[in-house]
Structure formats: structure tokens, C-alpha cells
């Protein structure tokens, strides 16, 4: 499980995303990037009461700029 405080910064969320994606794809190679994003965004929401990113597309744009 990712510690939610890592998800607060862009860098932390992006790093957690790549870690979780790698983990999930070891279990099931067909896991999508979007499903991993949704898992992390839901974890963030469960603690802070709001989504970290509005959508996968918004996250992807931020991720790809870095």
C-alpha cells in the first residue's frame, strides 16, 4: 500500500503511479494505466475528500510534462 502523504505532490503521485503499475502488471500484464491511476486517486480521495486529479487525462498531461 502506498502511504497517502506521498500522493500529495505531483512527484510523489507520479512515482507511486509507476510503482503501482509495475506491481499490478506483474500480477496481470493487461492492467491499464488508467485503472492504476483510479486506484491511487481513490486512495487520495478517501483521506482528503477530493480527487487529486480531475481525470486520467489531466494526470497524464501533468505526468508527461515532467
JSON list of N, CA, C and O in Angstrom, two decimals:
[
{"chain": "A", "resi": 1, "resn": "UNK", "atom": "N", "xyz": [0.84, -1.19, 0.00]},
{"chain": "A", "resi": 1, "resn": "UNK", "atom": "CA", "xyz": [0.00, 0.00, 0.00]},
{"chain": "A", "resi": 1, "resn": "UNK", "atom": "C", "xyz": [0.88, 1.24, 0.00]},
{"chain": "A", "resi": 1, "resn": "UNK", "atom": "O", "xyz": [1.89, 1.30, 0.67]},
{"chain": "A", "resi": 2, "resn": "UNK", "atom": "N", "xyz": [0.47, 2.21, -0.76]},
{"chain": "A", "resi": 2, "resn": "UNK", "atom": "CA", "xyz": [1.18, 3.49, -0.84]},
{"chain": "A", "resi": 2, "resn": "UNK", "atom": "C", "xyz": [0.78, 4.35, 0.35]},
{"chain": "A", "resi": 2, "resn": "UNK", "atom": "O", "xyz": [-0.39, 4.42, 0.71]},
{"chain": "A", "resi": 3, "resn": "UNK", "atom": "N", "xyz": [1.74, 5.00, 0.96]},
{"chain": "A", "resi": 3, "resn": "UNK", "atom": "CA", "xyz": [1.42, 5.96, 2.00]},
{"chain": "A", "resi": 3, "resn": "UNK", "atom": "C", "xyz": [0.83, 7.19, 1.34]},
{"chain": "A", "resi": 3, "resn": "UNK", "atom": "O", "xyz": [1.42, 7.78, 0.45]},
{"chain": "A", "resi": 4, "resn": "UNK", "atom": "N", "xyz": [-0.36, 7.57, 1.76]},
{"chain": "A", "resi": 4, "resn": "UNK", "atom": "CA", "xyz": [-1.13, 8.62, 1.09]},
{"chain": "A", "resi": 4, "resn": "UNK", "atom": "C", "xyz": [-0.38, 9.95, 1.08]},
{"chain": "A", "resi": 4, "resn": "UNK", "atom": "O", "xyz": [-0.51, 10.70, 0.11]},
{"chain": "A", "resi": 5, "resn": "UNK", "atom": "N", "xyz": [0.43, 10.24, 2.05]},
{"chain": "A", "resi": 5, "resn": "UNK", "atom": "CA", "xyz": [1.12, 11.53, 2.05]},
{"chain": "A", "resi": 5, "resn": "UNK", "atom": "C", "xyz": [2.03, 11.68, 0.83]},
{"chain": "A", "resi": 5, "resn": "UNK", "atom": "O", "xyz": [2.30, 12.79, 0.40]},
{"chain": "A", "resi": 6, "resn": "UNK", "atom": "N", "xyz": [2.47, 10.57, 0.25]},
{"chain": "A", "resi": 6, "resn": "UNK", "atom": "CA", "xyz": [3.28, 10.64, -0.98]},
{"chain": "A", "resi": 6, "resn": "UNK", "atom": "C", "xyz": [2.46, 11.17, -2.15]},
{"chain": "A", "resi": 6, "resn": "UNK", "atom": "O", "xyz": [3.01, 11.72, -3.09]},
{"chain": "A", "resi": 7, "resn": "UNK", "atom": "N", "xyz": [1.17, 10.97, -2.11]},
{"chain": "A", "resi": 7, "resn": "UNK", "atom": "CA", "xyz": [0.32, 11.33, -3.23]},
{"chain": "A", "resi": 7, "resn": "UNK", "atom": "C", "xyz": [0.00, 12.82, -3.29]},
{"chain": "A", "resi": 7, "resn": "UNK", "atom": "O", "xyz": [-0.56, 13.30, -4.26]},
{"chain": "A", "resi": 8, "resn": "UNK", "atom": "N", "xyz": [0.41, 13.57, -2.27]},
{"chain": "A", "resi": 8, "resn": "UNK", "atom": "CA", "xyz": [0.09, 14.99, -2.20]},
{"chain": "A", "resi": 8, "resn": "UNK", "atom": "C", "xyz": [0.85, 15.79, -3.26]},
{"chain": "A", "resi": 8, "resn": "UNK", "atom": "O", "xyz": [0.29, 16.71, -3.86]},
{"chain": "A", "resi": 9, "resn": "UNK", "atom": "N", "xyz": [2.09, 15.45, -3.52]},
{"chain": "A", "resi": 9, "resn": "UNK", "atom": "CA", "xyz": [2.86, 16.19, -4.52]},
{"chain": "A", "resi": 9, "resn": "UNK", "atom": "C", "xyz": [2.77, 15.50, -5.88]},
{"chain": "A", "resi": 9, "resn": "UNK", "atom": "O", "xyz": [2.51, 14.30, -5.96]},
{"chain": "A", "resi": 10, "resn": "UNK", "atom": "N", "xyz": [2.97, 16.27, -6.92]},
{"chain": "A", "resi": 10, "resn": "UNK", "atom": "CA", "xyz": [2.98, 15.69, -8.27]},
{"chain": "A", "resi": 10, "resn": "UNK", "atom": "C", "xyz": [4.03, 14.60, -8.38]},
{"chain": "A", "resi": 10, "resn": "UNK", "atom": "O", "xyz": [3.76, 13.52, -8.89]},
{"chain": "A", "resi": 11, "resn": "UNK", "atom": "N", "xyz": [5.23, 14.89, -7.89]},
{"chain": "A", "resi": 11, "resn": "UNK", "atom": "CA", "xyz": [6.33, 13.93, -7.98]},
{"chain": "A", "resi": 11, "resn": "UNK", "atom": "C", "xyz": [6.01, 12.65, -7.24]},
{"chain": "A", "resi": 11, "resn": "UNK", "atom": "O", "xyz": [6.29, 11.55, -7.72]},
{"chain": "A", "resi": 12, "resn": "UNK", "atom": "N", "xyz": [5.44, 12.77, -6.06]},
{"chain": "A", "resi": 12, "resn": "UNK", "atom": "CA", "xyz": [5.08, 11.60, -5.26]},
{"chain": "A", "resi": 12, "resn": "UNK", "atom": "C", "xyz": [3.99, 10.77, -5.91]},
{"chain": "A", "resi": 12, "resn": "UNK", "atom": "O", "xyz": [4.05, 9.54, -5.92]},
{"chain": "A", "resi": 13, "resn": "UNK", "atom": "N", "xyz": [2.98, 11.44, -6.44]},
{"chain": "A", "resi": 13, "resn": "UNK", "atom": "CA", "xyz": [1.88, 10.73, -7.10]},
{"chain": "A", "resi": 13, "resn": "UNK", "atom": "C", "xyz": [2.40, 9.99, -8.32]},
{"chain": "A", "resi": 13, "resn": "UNK", "atom": "O", "xyz": [2.08, 8.83, -8.54]},
{"chain": "A", "resi": 14, "resn": "UNK", "atom": "N", "xyz": [3.22, 10.66, -9.12]},
{"chain": "A", "resi": 14, "resn": "UNK", "atom": "CA", "xyz": [3.76, 10.05, -10.33]},
{"chain": "A", "resi": 14, "resn": "UNK", "atom": "C", "xyz": [4.65, 8.85, -9.99]},
{"chain": "A", "resi": 14, "resn": "UNK", "atom": "O", "xyz": [4.55, 7.79, -10.61]},
{"chain": "A", "resi": 15, "resn": "UNK", "atom": "N", "xyz": [5.50, 9.00, -8.98]},
{"chain": "A", "resi": 15, "resn": "UNK", "atom": "CA", "xyz": [6.36, 7.89, -8.57]},
{"chain": "A", "resi": 15, "resn": "UNK", "atom": "C", "xyz": [5.52, 6.71, -8.07]},
{"chain": "A", "resi": 15, "resn": "UNK", "atom": "O", "xyz": [5.78, 5.55, -8.42]},
{"chain": "A", "resi": 16, "resn": "UNK", "atom": "N", "xyz": [4.50, 7.01, -7.27]},
{"chain": "A", "resi": 16, "resn": "UNK", "atom": "CA", "xyz": [3.61, 5.95, -6.77]},
{"chain": "A", "resi": 16, "resn": "UNK", "atom": "C", "xyz": [2.88, 5.28, -7.92]},
{"chain": "A", "resi": 16, "resn": "UNK", "atom": "O", "xyz": [2.68, 4.06, -7.91]},
{"chain": "A", "resi": 17, "resn": "UNK", "atom": "N", "xyz": [2.50, 6.05, -8.92]},
{"chain": "A", "resi": 17, "resn": "UNK", "atom": "CA", "xyz": [1.82, 5.50, -10.10]},
{"chain": "A", "resi": 17, "resn": "UNK", "atom": "C", "xyz": [2.70, 4.47, -10.80]},
{"chain": "A", "resi": 17, "resn": "UNK", "atom": "O", "xyz": [2.26, 3.36, -11.08]},
{"chain": "A", "resi": 18, "resn": "UNK", "atom": "N", "xyz": [3.96, 4.83, -11.07]},
{"chain": "A", "resi": 18, "resn": "UNK", "atom": "CA", "xyz": [4.84, 3.88, -11.77]},
{"chain": "A", "resi": 18, "resn": "UNK", "atom": "C", "xyz": [5.11, 2.64, -10.93]},
{"chain": "A", "resi": 18, "resn": "UNK", "atom": "O", "xyz": [5.16, 1.53, -11.45]},
{"chain": "A", "resi": 19, "resn": "UNK", "atom": "N", "xyz": [5.28, 2.82, -9.63]},
{"chain": "A", "resi": 19, "resn": "UNK", "atom": "CA", "xyz": [5.50, 1.67, -8.74]},
{"chain": "A", "resi": 19, "resn": "UNK", "atom": "C", "xyz": [4.29, 0.74, -8.74]},
{"chain": "A", "resi": 19, "resn": "UNK", "atom": "O", "xyz": [4.43, -0.48, -8.86]},
{"chain": "A", "resi": 20, "resn": "UNK", "atom": "N", "xyz": [3.10, 1.32, -8.59]},
{"chain": "A", "resi": 20, "resn": "UNK", "atom": "CA", "xyz": [1.88, 0.52, -8.54]},
{"chain": "A", "resi": 20, "resn": "UNK", "atom": "C", "xyz": [1.63, -0.17, -9.87]},
{"chain": "A", "resi": 20, "resn": "UNK", "atom": "O", "xyz": [1.23, -1.32, -9.91]},
{"chain": "A", "resi": 21, "resn": "UNK", "atom": "N", "xyz": [1.89, 0.54, -10.97]},
{"chain": "A", "resi": 21, "resn": "UNK", "atom": "CA", "xyz": [1.68, -0.06, -12.29]},
{"chain": "A", "resi": 21, "resn": "UNK", "atom": "C", "xyz": [2.59, -1.27, -12.48]},
{"chain": "A", "resi": 21, "resn": "UNK", "atom": "O", "xyz": [2.14, -2.33, -12.93]},
{"chain": "A", "resi": 22, "resn": "UNK", "atom": "N", "xyz": [3.83, -1.13, -12.09]},
{"chain": "A", "resi": 22, "resn": "UNK", "atom": "CA", "xyz": [4.78, -2.25, -12.20]},
{"chain": "A", "resi": 22, "resn": "UNK", "atom": "C", "xyz": [4.32, -3.44, -11.37]},
{"chain": "A", "resi": 22, "resn": "UNK", "atom": "O", "xyz": [4.32, -4.58, -11.83]},
{"chain": "A", "resi": 23, "resn": "UNK", "atom": "N", "xyz": [3.88, -3.15, -10.15]},
{"chain": "A", "resi": 23, "resn": "UNK", "atom": "CA", "xyz": [3.37, -4.17, -9.24]},
{"chain": "A", "resi": 23, "resn": "UNK", "atom": "C", "xyz": [2.16, -4.90, -9.84]},
{"chain": "A", "resi": 23, "resn": "UNK", "atom": "O", "xyz": [2.10, -6.13, -9.86]},
{"chain": "A", "resi": 24, "resn": "UNK", "atom": "N", "xyz": [1.19, -4.12, -10.30]},
{"chain": "A", "resi": 24, "resn": "UNK", "atom": "CA", "xyz": [-0.05, -4.69, -10.84]},
{"chain": "A", "resi": 24, "resn": "UNK", "atom": "C", "xyz": [0.20, -5.49, -12.11]},
{"chain": "A", "resi": 24, "resn": "UNK", "atom": "O", "xyz": [-0.42, -6.52, -12.34]},
{"chain": "A", "resi": 25, "resn": "UNK", "atom": "N", "xyz": [1.12, -5.02, -12.94]},
{"chain": "A", "resi": 25, "resn": "UNK", "atom": "CA", "xyz": [1.39, -5.72, -14.20]},
{"chain": "A", "resi": 25, "resn": "UNK", "atom": "C", "xyz": [2.17, -7.01, -13.98]},
{"chain": "A", "resi": 25, "resn": "UNK", "atom": "O", "xyz": [2.11, -7.91, -14.81]},
{"chain": "A", "resi": 26, "resn": "UNK", "atom": "N", "xyz": [2.88, -7.13, -12.88]},
{"chain": "A", "resi": 26, "resn": "UNK", "atom": "CA", "xyz": [3.50, -8.42, -12.54]},
{"chain": "A", "resi": 26, "resn": "UNK", "atom": "C", "xyz": [2.41, -9.45, -12.27]},
{"chain": "A", "resi": 26, "resn": "UNK", "atom": "O", "xyz": [2.55, -10.61, -12.62]},
{"chain": "A", "resi": 27, "resn": "UNK", "atom": "N", "xyz": [1.33, -9.00, -11.64]},
{"chain": "A", "resi": 27, "resn": "UNK", "atom": "CA", "xyz": [0.20, -9.88, -11.34]},
{"chain": "A", "resi": 27, "resn": "UNK", "atom": "C", "xyz": [-0.65, -10.15, -12.57]},
{"chain": "A", "resi": 27, "resn": "UNK", "atom": "O", "xyz": [-1.14, -11.25, -12.76]},
{"chain": "A", "resi": 28, "resn": "UNK", "atom": "N", "xyz": [-0.84, -9.10, -13.38]},
{"chain": "A", "resi": 28, "resn": "UNK", "atom": "CA", "xyz": [-1.73, -9.18, -14.54]},
{"chain": "A", "resi": 28, "resn": "UNK", "atom": "C", "xyz": [-1.24, -8.20, -15.61]},
{"chain": "A", "resi": 28, "resn": "UNK", "atom": "O", "xyz": [-1.48, -7.00, -15.49]},
{"chain": "A", "resi": 29, "resn": "UNK", "atom": "N", "xyz": [-0.55, -8.70, -16.63]},
{"chain": "A", "resi": 29, "resn": "UNK", "atom": "CA", "xyz": [0.02, -7.83, -17.66]},
{"chain": "A", "resi": 29, "resn": "UNK", "atom": "C", "xyz": [-0.99, -6.96, -18.41]},
{"chain": "A", "resi": 29, "resn": "UNK", "atom": "O", "xyz": [-0.60, -5.98, -19.05]},
{"chain": "A", "resi": 30, "resn": "UNK", "atom": "N", "xyz": [-2.26, -7.25, -18.31]},
{"chain": "A", "resi": 30, "resn": "UNK", "atom": "CA", "xyz": [-3.26, -6.47, -19.04]},
{"chain": "A", "resi": 30, "resn": "UNK", "atom": "C", "xyz": [-3.79, -5.27, -18.25]},
{"chain": "A", "resi": 30, "resn": "UNK", "atom": "O", "xyz": [-4.65, -4.54, -18.74]},
{"chain": "A", "resi": 31, "resn": "UNK", "atom": "N", "xyz": [-3.29, -5.05, -17.05]},
{"chain": "A", "resi": 31, "resn": "UNK", "atom": "CA", "xyz": [-3.75, -3.93, -16.22]},
{"chain": "A", "resi": 31, "resn": "UNK", "atom": "C", "xyz": [-3.44, -2.62, -16.94]},
{"chain": "A", "resi": 31, "resn": "UNK", "atom": "O", "xyz": [-2.34, -2.41, -17.43]},
{"chain": "A", "resi": 32, "resn": "UNK", "atom": "N", "xyz": [-4.43, -1.74, -16.98]},
{"chain": "A", "resi": 32, "resn": "UNK", "atom": "CA", "xyz": [-4.26, -0.47, -17.70]},
{"chain": "A", "resi": 32, "resn": "UNK", "atom": "C", "xyz": [-3.69, 0.61, -16.79]},
{"chain": "A", "resi": 32, "resn": "UNK", "atom": "O", "xyz": [-3.84, 0.56, -15.56]},
{"chain": "A", "resi": 33, "resn": "UNK", "atom": "N", "xyz": [-3.06, 1.58, -17.41]},
{"chain": "A", "resi": 33, "resn": "UNK", "atom": "CA", "xyz": [-2.57, 2.73, -16.67]},
{"chain": "A", "resi": 33, "resn": "UNK", "atom": "C", "xyz": [-3.73, 3.47, -16.01]},
{"chain": "A", "resi": 33, "resn": "UNK", "atom": "O", "xyz": [-3.61, 3.92, -14.87]},
{"chain": "A", "resi": 34, "resn": "UNK", "atom": "N", "xyz": [-4.83, 3.55, -16.72]},
{"chain": "A", "resi": 34, "resn": "UNK", "atom": "CA", "xyz": [-5.98, 4.27, -16.17]},
{"chain": "A", "resi": 34, "resn": "UNK", "atom": "C", "xyz": [-6.52, 3.60, -14.91]},
{"chain": "A", "resi": 34, "resn": "UNK", "atom": "O", "xyz": [-6.90, 4.28, -13.96]},
{"chain": "A", "resi": 35, "resn": "UNK", "atom": "N", "xyz": [-6.55, 2.28, -14.86]},
{"chain": "A", "resi": 35, "resn": "UNK", "atom": "CA", "xyz": [-7.07, 1.60, -13.67]},
{"chain": "A", "resi": 35, "resn": "UNK", "atom": "C", "xyz": [-6.14, 1.84, -12.47]},
{"chain": "A", "resi": 35, "resn": "UNK", "atom": "O", "xyz": [-6.62, 2.00, -11.34]},
{"chain": "A", "resi": 36, "resn": "UNK", "atom": "N", "xyz": [-4.85, 1.87, -12.70]},
{"chain": "A", "resi": 36, "resn": "UNK", "atom": "CA", "xyz": [-3.90, 2.16, -11.62]},
{"chain": "A", "resi": 36, "resn": "UNK", "atom": "C", "xyz": [-4.08, 3.59, -11.14]},
{"chain": "A", "resi": 36, "resn": "UNK", "atom": "O", "xyz": [-4.10, 3.87, -9.94]},
{"chain": "A", "resi": 37, "resn": "UNK", "atom": "N", "xyz": [-4.23, 4.51, -12.07]},
{"chain": "A", "resi": 37, "resn": "UNK", "atom": "CA", "xyz": [-4.49, 5.90, -11.71]},
{"chain": "A", "resi": 37, "resn": "UNK", "atom": "C", "xyz": [-5.74, 6.00, -10.83]},
{"chain": "A", "resi": 37, "resn": "UNK", "atom": "O", "xyz": [-5.74, 6.69, -9.81]},
{"chain": "A", "resi": 38, "resn": "UNK", "atom": "N", "xyz": [-6.80, 5.32, -11.24]},
{"chain": "A", "resi": 38, "resn": "UNK", "atom": "CA", "xyz": [-8.06, 5.36, -10.48]},
{"chain": "A", "resi": 38, "resn": "UNK", "atom": "C", "xyz": [-7.86, 4.84, -9.06]},
{"chain": "A", "resi": 38, "resn": "UNK", "atom": "O", "xyz": [-8.40, 5.41, -8.11]},
{"chain": "A", "resi": 39, "resn": "UNK", "atom": "N", "xyz": [-7.10, 3.77, -8.89]},
{"chain": "A", "resi": 39, "resn": "UNK", "atom": "CA", "xyz": [-6.82, 3.24, -7.55]},
{"chain": "A", "resi": 39, "resn": "UNK", "atom": "C", "xyz": [-6.17, 4.30, -6.68]},
{"chain": "A", "resi": 39, "resn": "UNK", "atom": "O", "xyz": [-6.57, 4.53, -5.53]},
{"chain": "A", "resi": 40, "resn": "UNK", "atom": "N", "xyz": [-5.13, 4.94, -7.20]},
{"chain": "A", "resi": 40, "resn": "UNK", "atom": "CA", "xyz": [-4.41, 5.94, -6.42]},
{"chain": "A", "resi": 40, "resn": "UNK", "atom": "C", "xyz": [-5.27, 7.17, -6.15]},
{"chain": "A", "resi": 40, "resn": "UNK", "atom": "O", "xyz": [-5.25, 7.71, -5.03]},
{"chain": "A", "resi": 41, "resn": "UNK", "atom": "N", "xyz": [-6.02, 7.61, -7.14]},
{"chain": "A", "resi": 41, "resn": "UNK", "atom": "CA", "xyz": [-6.88, 8.77, -6.96]},
{"chain": "A", "resi": 41, "resn": "UNK", "atom": "C", "xyz": [-7.95, 8.48, -5.91]},
{"chain": "A", "resi": 41, "resn": "UNK", "atom": "O", "xyz": [-8.30, 9.35, -5.11]},
{"chain": "A", "resi": 42, "resn": "UNK", "atom": "N", "xyz": [-8.46, 7.24, -5.88]},
{"chain": "A", "resi": 42, "resn": "UNK", "atom": "CA", "xyz": [-9.45, 6.85, -4.87]},
{"chain": "A", "resi": 42, "resn": "UNK", "atom": "C", "xyz": [-8.83, 6.81, -3.48]},
{"chain": "A", "resi": 42, "resn": "UNK", "atom": "O", "xyz": [-9.47, 7.20, -2.50]},
{"chain": "A", "resi": 43, "resn": "UNK", "atom": "N", "xyz": [-7.59, 6.33, -3.37]},
{"chain": "A", "resi": 43, "resn": "UNK", "atom": "CA", "xyz": [-6.92, 6.33, -2.07]},
{"chain": "A", "resi": 43, "resn": "UNK", "atom": "C", "xyz": [-6.77, 7.76, -1.55]},
{"chain": "A", "resi": 43, "resn": "UNK", "atom": "O", "xyz": [-7.02, 8.04, -0.38]},
{"chain": "A", "resi": 44, "resn": "UNK", "atom": "N", "xyz": [-6.37, 8.66, -2.43]},
{"chain": "A", "resi": 44, "resn": "UNK", "atom": "CA", "xyz": [-6.23, 10.06, -2.06]},
{"chain": "A", "resi": 44, "resn": "UNK", "atom": "C", "xyz": [-7.59, 10.62, -1.62]},
{"chain": "A", "resi": 44, "resn": "UNK", "atom": "O", "xyz": [-7.70, 11.27, -0.58]},
{"chain": "A", "resi": 45, "resn": "UNK", "atom": "N", "xyz": [-8.61, 10.33, -2.39]},
{"chain": "A", "resi": 45, "resn": "UNK", "atom": "CA", "xyz": [-9.95, 10.84, -2.10]},
{"chain": "A", "resi": 45, "resn": "UNK", "atom": "C", "xyz": [-10.46, 10.32, -0.76]},
{"chain": "A", "resi": 45, "resn": "UNK", "atom": "O", "xyz": [-11.12, 11.05, -0.02]},
{"chain": "A", "resi": 46, "resn": "UNK", "atom": "N", "xyz": [-10.16, 9.08, -0.43]},
{"chain": "A", "resi": 46, "resn": "UNK", "atom": "CA", "xyz": [-10.65, 8.51, 0.82]},
{"chain": "A", "resi": 46, "resn": "UNK", "atom": "C", "xyz": [-10.09, 9.23, 2.05]},
{"chain": "A", "resi": 46, "resn": "UNK", "atom": "O", "xyz": [-10.72, 9.25, 3.10]},
{"chain": "A", "resi": 47, "resn": "UNK", "atom": "N", "xyz": [-8.92, 9.84, 1.90]},
{"chain": "A", "resi": 47, "resn": "UNK", "atom": "CA", "xyz": [-8.31, 10.56, 3.02]},
{"chain": "A", "resi": 47, "resn": "UNK", "atom": "C", "xyz": [-8.65, 12.05, 3.00]},
{"chain": "A", "resi": 47, "resn": "UNK", "atom": "O", "xyz": [-9.00, 12.63, 4.02]},
{"chain": "A", "resi": 48, "resn": "UNK", "atom": "N", "xyz": [-8.58, 12.65, 1.82]},
{"chain": "A", "resi": 48, "resn": "UNK", "atom": "CA", "xyz": [-8.72, 14.10, 1.72]},
{"chain": "A", "resi": 48, "resn": "UNK", "atom": "C", "xyz": [-10.10, 14.57, 1.24]},
{"chain": "A", "resi": 48, "resn": "UNK", "atom": "O", "xyz": [-10.37, 15.78, 1.24]},
{"chain": "A", "resi": 49, "resn": "UNK", "atom": "N", "xyz": [-10.95, 13.66, 0.83]},
{"chain": "A", "resi": 49, "resn": "UNK", "atom": "CA", "xyz": [-12.30, 14.03, 0.45]},
{"chain": "A", "resi": 49, "resn": "UNK", "atom": "C", "xyz": [-12.45, 14.69, -0.91]},
{"chain": "A", "resi": 49, "resn": "UNK", "atom": "O", "xyz": [-13.48, 15.26, -1.22]},
{"chain": "A", "resi": 50, "resn": "UNK", "atom": "N", "xyz": [-11.40, 14.64, -1.70]},
{"chain": "A", "resi": 50, "resn": "UNK", "atom": "CA", "xyz": [-11.44, 15.17, -3.07]},
{"chain": "A", "resi": 50, "resn": "UNK", "atom": "C", "xyz": [-10.43, 14.43, -3.91]},
{"chain": "A", "resi": 50, "resn": "UNK", "atom": "O", "xyz": [-9.48, 13.84, -3.38]},
{"chain": "A", "resi": 51, "resn": "UNK", "atom": "N", "xyz": [-10.64, 14.45, -5.21]},
{"chain": "A", "resi": 51, "resn": "UNK", "atom": "CA", "xyz": [-9.70, 13.78, -6.11]},
{"chain": "A", "resi": 51, "resn": "UNK", "atom": "C", "xyz": [-8.41, 14.58, -6.22]},
{"chain": "A", "resi": 51, "resn": "UNK", "atom": "O", "xyz": [-8.44, 15.81, -6.17]},
{"chain": "A", "resi": 52, "resn": "UNK", "atom": "N", "xyz": [-7.30, 13.89, -6.38]},
{"chain": "A", "resi": 52, "resn": "UNK", "atom": "CA", "xyz": [-6.01, 14.56, -6.59]},
{"chain": "A", "resi": 52, "resn": "UNK", "atom": "C", "xyz": [-5.96, 15.17, -7.98]},
{"chain": "A", "resi": 52, "resn": "UNK", "atom": "O", "xyz": [-5.48, 16.27, -8.16]},
{"chain": "A", "resi": 53, "resn": "UNK", "atom": "N", "xyz": [-6.47, 14.44, -8.97]},
{"chain": "A", "resi": 53, "resn": "UNK", "atom": "CA", "xyz": [-6.57, 14.92, -10.35]},
{"chain": "A", "resi": 53, "resn": "UNK", "atom": "C", "xyz": [-8.01, 14.72, -10.80]},
{"chain": "A", "resi": 53, "resn": "UNK", "atom": "O", "xyz": [-8.65, 13.75, -10.43]},
{"chain": "A", "resi": 54, "resn": "UNK", "atom": "N", "xyz": [-8.51, 15.64, -11.62]},
{"chain": "A", "resi": 54, "resn": "UNK", "atom": "CA", "xyz": [-9.89, 15.57, -12.11]},
{"chain": "A", "resi": 54, "resn": "UNK", "atom": "C", "xyz": [-10.14, 14.35, -12.97]},
{"chain": "A", "resi": 54, "resn": "UNK", "atom": "O", "xyz": [-11.23, 13.81, -12.98]},
{"chain": "A", "resi": 55, "resn": "UNK", "atom": "N", "xyz": [-9.12, 13.94, -13.71]},
{"chain": "A", "resi": 55, "resn": "UNK", "atom": "CA", "xyz": [-9.29, 12.83, -14.65]},
{"chain": "A", "resi": 55, "resn": "UNK", "atom": "C", "xyz": [-7.94, 12.19, -14.95]},
{"chain": "A", "resi": 55, "resn": "UNK", "atom": "O", "xyz": [-6.88, 12.77, -14.66]},
{"chain": "A", "resi": 56, "resn": "UNK", "atom": "N", "xyz": [-7.99, 11.02, -15.57]},
{"chain": "A", "resi": 56, "resn": "UNK", "atom": "CA", "xyz": [-6.76, 10.37, -16.01]},
{"chain": "A", "resi": 56, "resn": "UNK", "atom": "C", "xyz": [-6.04, 11.24, -17.03]},
{"chain": "A", "resi": 56, "resn": "UNK", "atom": "O", "xyz": [-4.82, 11.36, -17.00]},
{"chain": "A", "resi": 57, "resn": "UNK", "atom": "N", "xyz": [-6.79, 11.89, -17.91]},
{"chain": "A", "resi": 57, "resn": "UNK", "atom": "CA", "xyz": [-6.19, 12.75, -18.92]},
{"chain": "A", "resi": 57, "resn": "UNK", "atom": "C", "xyz": [-5.43, 13.91, -18.28]},
{"chain": "A", "resi": 57, "resn": "UNK", "atom": "O", "xyz": [-4.32, 14.24, -18.71]},
{"chain": "A", "resi": 58, "resn": "UNK", "atom": "N", "xyz": [-6.00, 14.52, -17.25]},
{"chain": "A", "resi": 58, "resn": "UNK", "atom": "CA", "xyz": [-5.31, 15.61, -16.55]},
{"chain": "A", "resi": 58, "resn": "UNK", "atom": "C", "xyz": [-4.03, 15.10, -15.90]},
{"chain": "A", "resi": 58, "resn": "UNK", "atom": "O", "xyz": [-2.98, 15.76, -15.95]},
{"chain": "A", "resi": 59, "resn": "UNK", "atom": "N", "xyz": [-4.10, 13.93, -15.29]},
{"chain": "A", "resi": 59, "resn": "UNK", "atom": "CA", "xyz": [-2.90, 13.32, -14.69]},
{"chain": "A", "resi": 59, "resn": "UNK", "atom": "C", "xyz": [-1.85, 13.02, -15.75]},
{"chain": "A", "resi": 59, "resn": "UNK", "atom": "O", "xyz": [-0.68, 13.33, -15.59]},
{"chain": "A", "resi": 60, "resn": "UNK", "atom": "N", "xyz": [-2.29, 12.41, -16.85]},
{"chain": "A", "resi": 60, "resn": "UNK", "atom": "CA", "xyz": [-1.37, 12.03, -17.92]},
{"chain": "A", "resi": 60, "resn": "UNK", "atom": "C", "xyz": [-0.64, 13.24, -18.48]},
{"chain": "A", "resi": 60, "resn": "UNK", "atom": "O", "xyz": [0.58, 13.20, -18.68]},
{"chain": "A", "resi": 61, "resn": "UNK", "atom": "N", "xyz": [-1.35, 14.34, -18.65]},
{"chain": "A", "resi": 61, "resn": "UNK", "atom": "CA", "xyz": [-0.70, 15.57, -19.16]},
{"chain": "A", "resi": 61, "resn": "UNK", "atom": "C", "xyz": [0.35, 16.08, -18.18]},
{"chain": "A", "resi": 61, "resn": "UNK", "atom": "O", "xyz": [1.44, 16.48, -18.57]},
{"chain": "A", "resi": 62, "resn": "UNK", "atom": "N", "xyz": [0.01, 16.06, -16.89]},
{"chain": "A", "resi": 62, "resn": "UNK", "atom": "CA", "xyz": [0.97, 16.51, -15.87]},
{"chain": "A", "resi": 62, "resn": "UNK", "atom": "C", "xyz": [2.17, 15.58, -15.82]},
{"chain": "A", "resi": 62, "resn": "UNK", "atom": "O", "xyz": [3.32, 16.01, -15.78]},
{"chain": "A", "resi": 63, "resn": "UNK", "atom": "N", "xyz": [1.91, 14.28, -15.85]},
{"chain": "A", "resi": 63, "resn": "UNK", "atom": "CA", "xyz": [2.97, 13.27, -15.82]},
{"chain": "A", "resi": 63, "resn": "UNK", "atom": "C", "xyz": [3.91, 13.43, -17.01]},
{"chain": "A", "resi": 63, "resn": "UNK", "atom": "O", "xyz": [5.13, 13.39, -16.85]},
{"chain": "A", "resi": 64, "resn": "UNK", "atom": "N", "xyz": [3.36, 13.62, -18.17]},
{"chain": "A", "resi": 64, "resn": "UNK", "atom": "CA", "xyz": [4.17, 13.67, -19.38]},
{"chain": "A", "resi": 64, "resn": "UNK", "atom": "C", "xyz": [4.96, 14.97, -19.52]},
{"chain": "A", "resi": 64, "resn": "UNK", "atom": "O", "xyz": [5.92, 15.03, -20.26]},
{"chain": "A", "resi": 65, "resn": "UNK", "atom": "N", "xyz": [4.56, 16.00, -18.79]},
{"chain": "A", "resi": 65, "resn": "UNK", "atom": "CA", "xyz": [5.33, 17.26, -18.79]},
{"chain": "A", "resi": 65, "resn": "UNK", "atom": "C", "xyz": [6.61, 17.13, -17.96]},
{"chain": "A", "resi": 65, "resn": "UNK", "atom": "O", "xyz": [7.53, 17.89, -18.15]},
{"chain": "A", "resi": 66, "resn": "UNK", "atom": "N", "xyz": [6.60, 16.23, -17.02]},
{"chain": "A", "resi": 66, "resn": "UNK", "atom": "CA", "xyz": [7.75, 16.08, -16.10]},
{"chain": "A", "resi": 66, "resn": "UNK", "atom": "C", "xyz": [8.80, 15.20, -16.68]},
{"chain": "A", "resi": 66, "resn": "UNK", "atom": "O", "xyz": [8.78, 14.39, -17.42]}
]
